[in-house]
Coordinates of C-alpha atoms in Angstrom, one line a residue:
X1 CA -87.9 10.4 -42.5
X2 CA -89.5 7.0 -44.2
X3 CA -89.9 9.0 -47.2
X4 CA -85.8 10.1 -47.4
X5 CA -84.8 7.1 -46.7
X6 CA -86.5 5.6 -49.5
X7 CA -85.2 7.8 -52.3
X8 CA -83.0 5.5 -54.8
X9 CA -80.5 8.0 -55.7
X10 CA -79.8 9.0 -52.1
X11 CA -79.8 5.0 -51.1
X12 CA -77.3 4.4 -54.4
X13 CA -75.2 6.9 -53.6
X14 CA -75.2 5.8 -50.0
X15 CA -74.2 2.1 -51.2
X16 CA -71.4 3.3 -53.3
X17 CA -70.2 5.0 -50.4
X18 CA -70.1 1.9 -48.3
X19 CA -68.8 -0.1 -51.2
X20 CA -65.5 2.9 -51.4
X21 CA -64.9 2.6 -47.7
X22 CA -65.5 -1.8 -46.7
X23 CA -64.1 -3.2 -50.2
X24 CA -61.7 -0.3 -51.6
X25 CA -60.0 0.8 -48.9
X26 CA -61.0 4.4 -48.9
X27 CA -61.1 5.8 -45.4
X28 CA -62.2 9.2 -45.6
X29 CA -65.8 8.0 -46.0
X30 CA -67.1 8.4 -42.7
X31 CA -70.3 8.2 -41.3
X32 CA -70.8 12.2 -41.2
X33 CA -70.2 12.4 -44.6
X34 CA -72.8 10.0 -46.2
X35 CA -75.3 11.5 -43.7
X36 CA -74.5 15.2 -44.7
X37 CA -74.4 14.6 -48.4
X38 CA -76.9 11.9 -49.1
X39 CA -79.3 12.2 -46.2
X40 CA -78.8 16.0 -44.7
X41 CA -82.4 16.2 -43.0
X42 CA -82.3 12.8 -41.5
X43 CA -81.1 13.0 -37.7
X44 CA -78.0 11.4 -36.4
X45 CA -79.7 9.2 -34.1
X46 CA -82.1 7.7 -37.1
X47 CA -79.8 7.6 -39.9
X48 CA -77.3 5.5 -38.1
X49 CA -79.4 2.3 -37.8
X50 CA -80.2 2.8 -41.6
X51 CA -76.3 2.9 -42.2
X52 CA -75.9 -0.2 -39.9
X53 CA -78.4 -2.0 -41.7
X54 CA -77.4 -1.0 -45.5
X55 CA -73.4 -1.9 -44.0
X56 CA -74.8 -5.4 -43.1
X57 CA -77.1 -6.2 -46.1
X58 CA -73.9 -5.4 -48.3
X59 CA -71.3 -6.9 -45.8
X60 CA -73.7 -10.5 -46.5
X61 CA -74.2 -10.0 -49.9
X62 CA -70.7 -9.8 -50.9
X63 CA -69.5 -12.1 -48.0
X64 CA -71.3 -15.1 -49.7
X65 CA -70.5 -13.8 -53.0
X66 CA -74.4 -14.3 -54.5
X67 CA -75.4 -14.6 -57.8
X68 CA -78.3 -13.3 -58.9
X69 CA -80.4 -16.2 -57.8
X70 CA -79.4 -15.7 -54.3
X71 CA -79.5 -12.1 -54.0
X72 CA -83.2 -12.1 -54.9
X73 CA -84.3 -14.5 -52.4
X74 CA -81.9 -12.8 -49.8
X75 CA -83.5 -9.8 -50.9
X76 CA -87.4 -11.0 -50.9
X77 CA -86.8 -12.3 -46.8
X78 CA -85.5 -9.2 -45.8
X79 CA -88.3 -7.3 -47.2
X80 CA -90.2 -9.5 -45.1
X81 CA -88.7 -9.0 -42.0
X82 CA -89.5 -7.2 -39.3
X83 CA -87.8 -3.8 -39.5
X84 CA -86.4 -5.0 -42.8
X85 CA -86.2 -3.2 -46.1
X86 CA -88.7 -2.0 -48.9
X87 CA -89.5 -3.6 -51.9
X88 CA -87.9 -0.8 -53.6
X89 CA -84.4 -0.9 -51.5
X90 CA -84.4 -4.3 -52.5
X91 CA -84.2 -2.8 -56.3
X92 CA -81.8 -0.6 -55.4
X93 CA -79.9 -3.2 -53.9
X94 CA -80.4 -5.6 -56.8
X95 CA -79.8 -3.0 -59.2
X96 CA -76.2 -2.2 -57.3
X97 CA -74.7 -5.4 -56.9
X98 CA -75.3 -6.1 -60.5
X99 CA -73.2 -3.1 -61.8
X100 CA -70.7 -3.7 -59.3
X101 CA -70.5 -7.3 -58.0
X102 CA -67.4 -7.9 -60.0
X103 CA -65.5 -5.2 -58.5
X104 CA -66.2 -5.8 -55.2
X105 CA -65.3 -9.5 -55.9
X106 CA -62.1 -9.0 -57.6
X107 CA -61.4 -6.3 -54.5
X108 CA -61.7 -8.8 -51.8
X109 CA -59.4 -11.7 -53.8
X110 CA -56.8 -9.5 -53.9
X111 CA -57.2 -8.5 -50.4
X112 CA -57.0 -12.0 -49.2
X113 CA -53.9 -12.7 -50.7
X114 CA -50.7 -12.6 -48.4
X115 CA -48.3 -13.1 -50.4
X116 CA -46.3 -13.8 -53.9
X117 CA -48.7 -15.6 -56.4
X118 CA -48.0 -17.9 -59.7
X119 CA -47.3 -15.5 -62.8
X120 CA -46.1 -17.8 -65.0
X121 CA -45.3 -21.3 -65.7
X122 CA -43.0 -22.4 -68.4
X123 CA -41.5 -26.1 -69.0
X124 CA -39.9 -28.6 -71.5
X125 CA -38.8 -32.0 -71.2
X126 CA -35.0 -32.6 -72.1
X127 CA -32.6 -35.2 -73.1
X128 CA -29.2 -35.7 -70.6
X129 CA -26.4 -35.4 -73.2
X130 CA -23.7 -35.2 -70.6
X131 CA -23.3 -36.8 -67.0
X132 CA -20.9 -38.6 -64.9
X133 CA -22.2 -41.7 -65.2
X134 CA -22.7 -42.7 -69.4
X135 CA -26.2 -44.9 -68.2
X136 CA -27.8 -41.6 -67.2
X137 CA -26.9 -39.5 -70.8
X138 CA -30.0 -39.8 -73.0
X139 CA -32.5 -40.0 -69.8
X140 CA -35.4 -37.9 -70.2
X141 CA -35.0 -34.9 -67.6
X142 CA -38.0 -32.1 -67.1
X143 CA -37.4 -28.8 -66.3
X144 CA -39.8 -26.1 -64.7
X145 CA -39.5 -22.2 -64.6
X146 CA -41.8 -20.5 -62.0
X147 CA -42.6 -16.9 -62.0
X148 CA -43.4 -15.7 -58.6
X149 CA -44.8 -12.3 -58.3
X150 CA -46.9 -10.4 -56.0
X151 CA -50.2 -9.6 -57.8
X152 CA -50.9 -5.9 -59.0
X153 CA -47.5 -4.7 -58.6
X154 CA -45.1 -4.0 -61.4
X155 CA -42.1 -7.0 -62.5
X156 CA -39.5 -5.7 -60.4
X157 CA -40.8 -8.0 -57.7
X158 CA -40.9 -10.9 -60.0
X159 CA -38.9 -14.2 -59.1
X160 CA -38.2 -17.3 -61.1
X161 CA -37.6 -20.7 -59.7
X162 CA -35.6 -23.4 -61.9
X163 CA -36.2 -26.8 -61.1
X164 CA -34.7 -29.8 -63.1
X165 CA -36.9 -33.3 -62.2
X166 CA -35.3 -36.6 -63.1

């Protein structure tokens, strides 16, 4: 069992799979099917602490967003845990997050945002040449355009705010 469970492509493969199903939103990775495909041999009843373990390591690692500074020492303590990882998990580990930290990053932004987000800003200062009262023509008046648009959909959502400021 020690000896599948160390295997790097199985353990990359397995991380991917994690990686699809917490940050991507892909729900038909299930526990069943990263057992069957990446670790057929391994029992139920062993491979699920594995999973549980690999879930959290990656759960804390992207949690805290680490750079690679971090990740190594977060990486060196758990291979010197108790019923922590190997030295050559930690690779694999290492090796992941730095081909796909970015991704997972940029995932969970966008999945923390609620709502509409700045899309563009646009302004200019003007000169009143016309008012009701003649002491305001010539006053300096600035004017704001917001674009407000939810983030990764198209520009039929997109709103614009005027805003005159005098």
């Amino acid at each position: 069992m020690a000896g599948e469970l160390e295997s790097c492509k199985a353990l990359s493969g397995l991380l991917n799979g994690l990686a699809q199903e917490a940050f991507h939103g892909h729900p038909g990775i299930t526990e069943d099917l990263l057992r069957s495909q990446l670790y057929p041999e391994v029992p139920p009843e062993e491979f699920r602490p594995f999973l549980a373990k690999m879930r959290g390591i990656l759960k804390s690692i992207a949690s805290a967003d680490m750079d690679f500074n971090q990740l190594e020492a977060f990486l060196t303590a758990q291979t010197k845990k108790q019923g922590g990882i190997t030295s050559d998990q930690a690779a694999v580990i290492s090796k992941f997050w730095k081909n796909h930290k970015m991704k997972i990053r940029e995932s969970l932004m966008n999945q923390s945002r609620w709502d509409s987000g700045l899309r563009g800003l646009s302004w200019r200062i003007d000169s009143k040449s016309q008012s009701r009262h003649s002491a305001q023509i010539h006053t300096p008046v600035a004017i704001m355009e917001l674009e407000i648009g939810k983030s990764g959909q198209v520009d039929v959502e997109r709103r614009t705010l005027k805003m005159n400021m005098e």
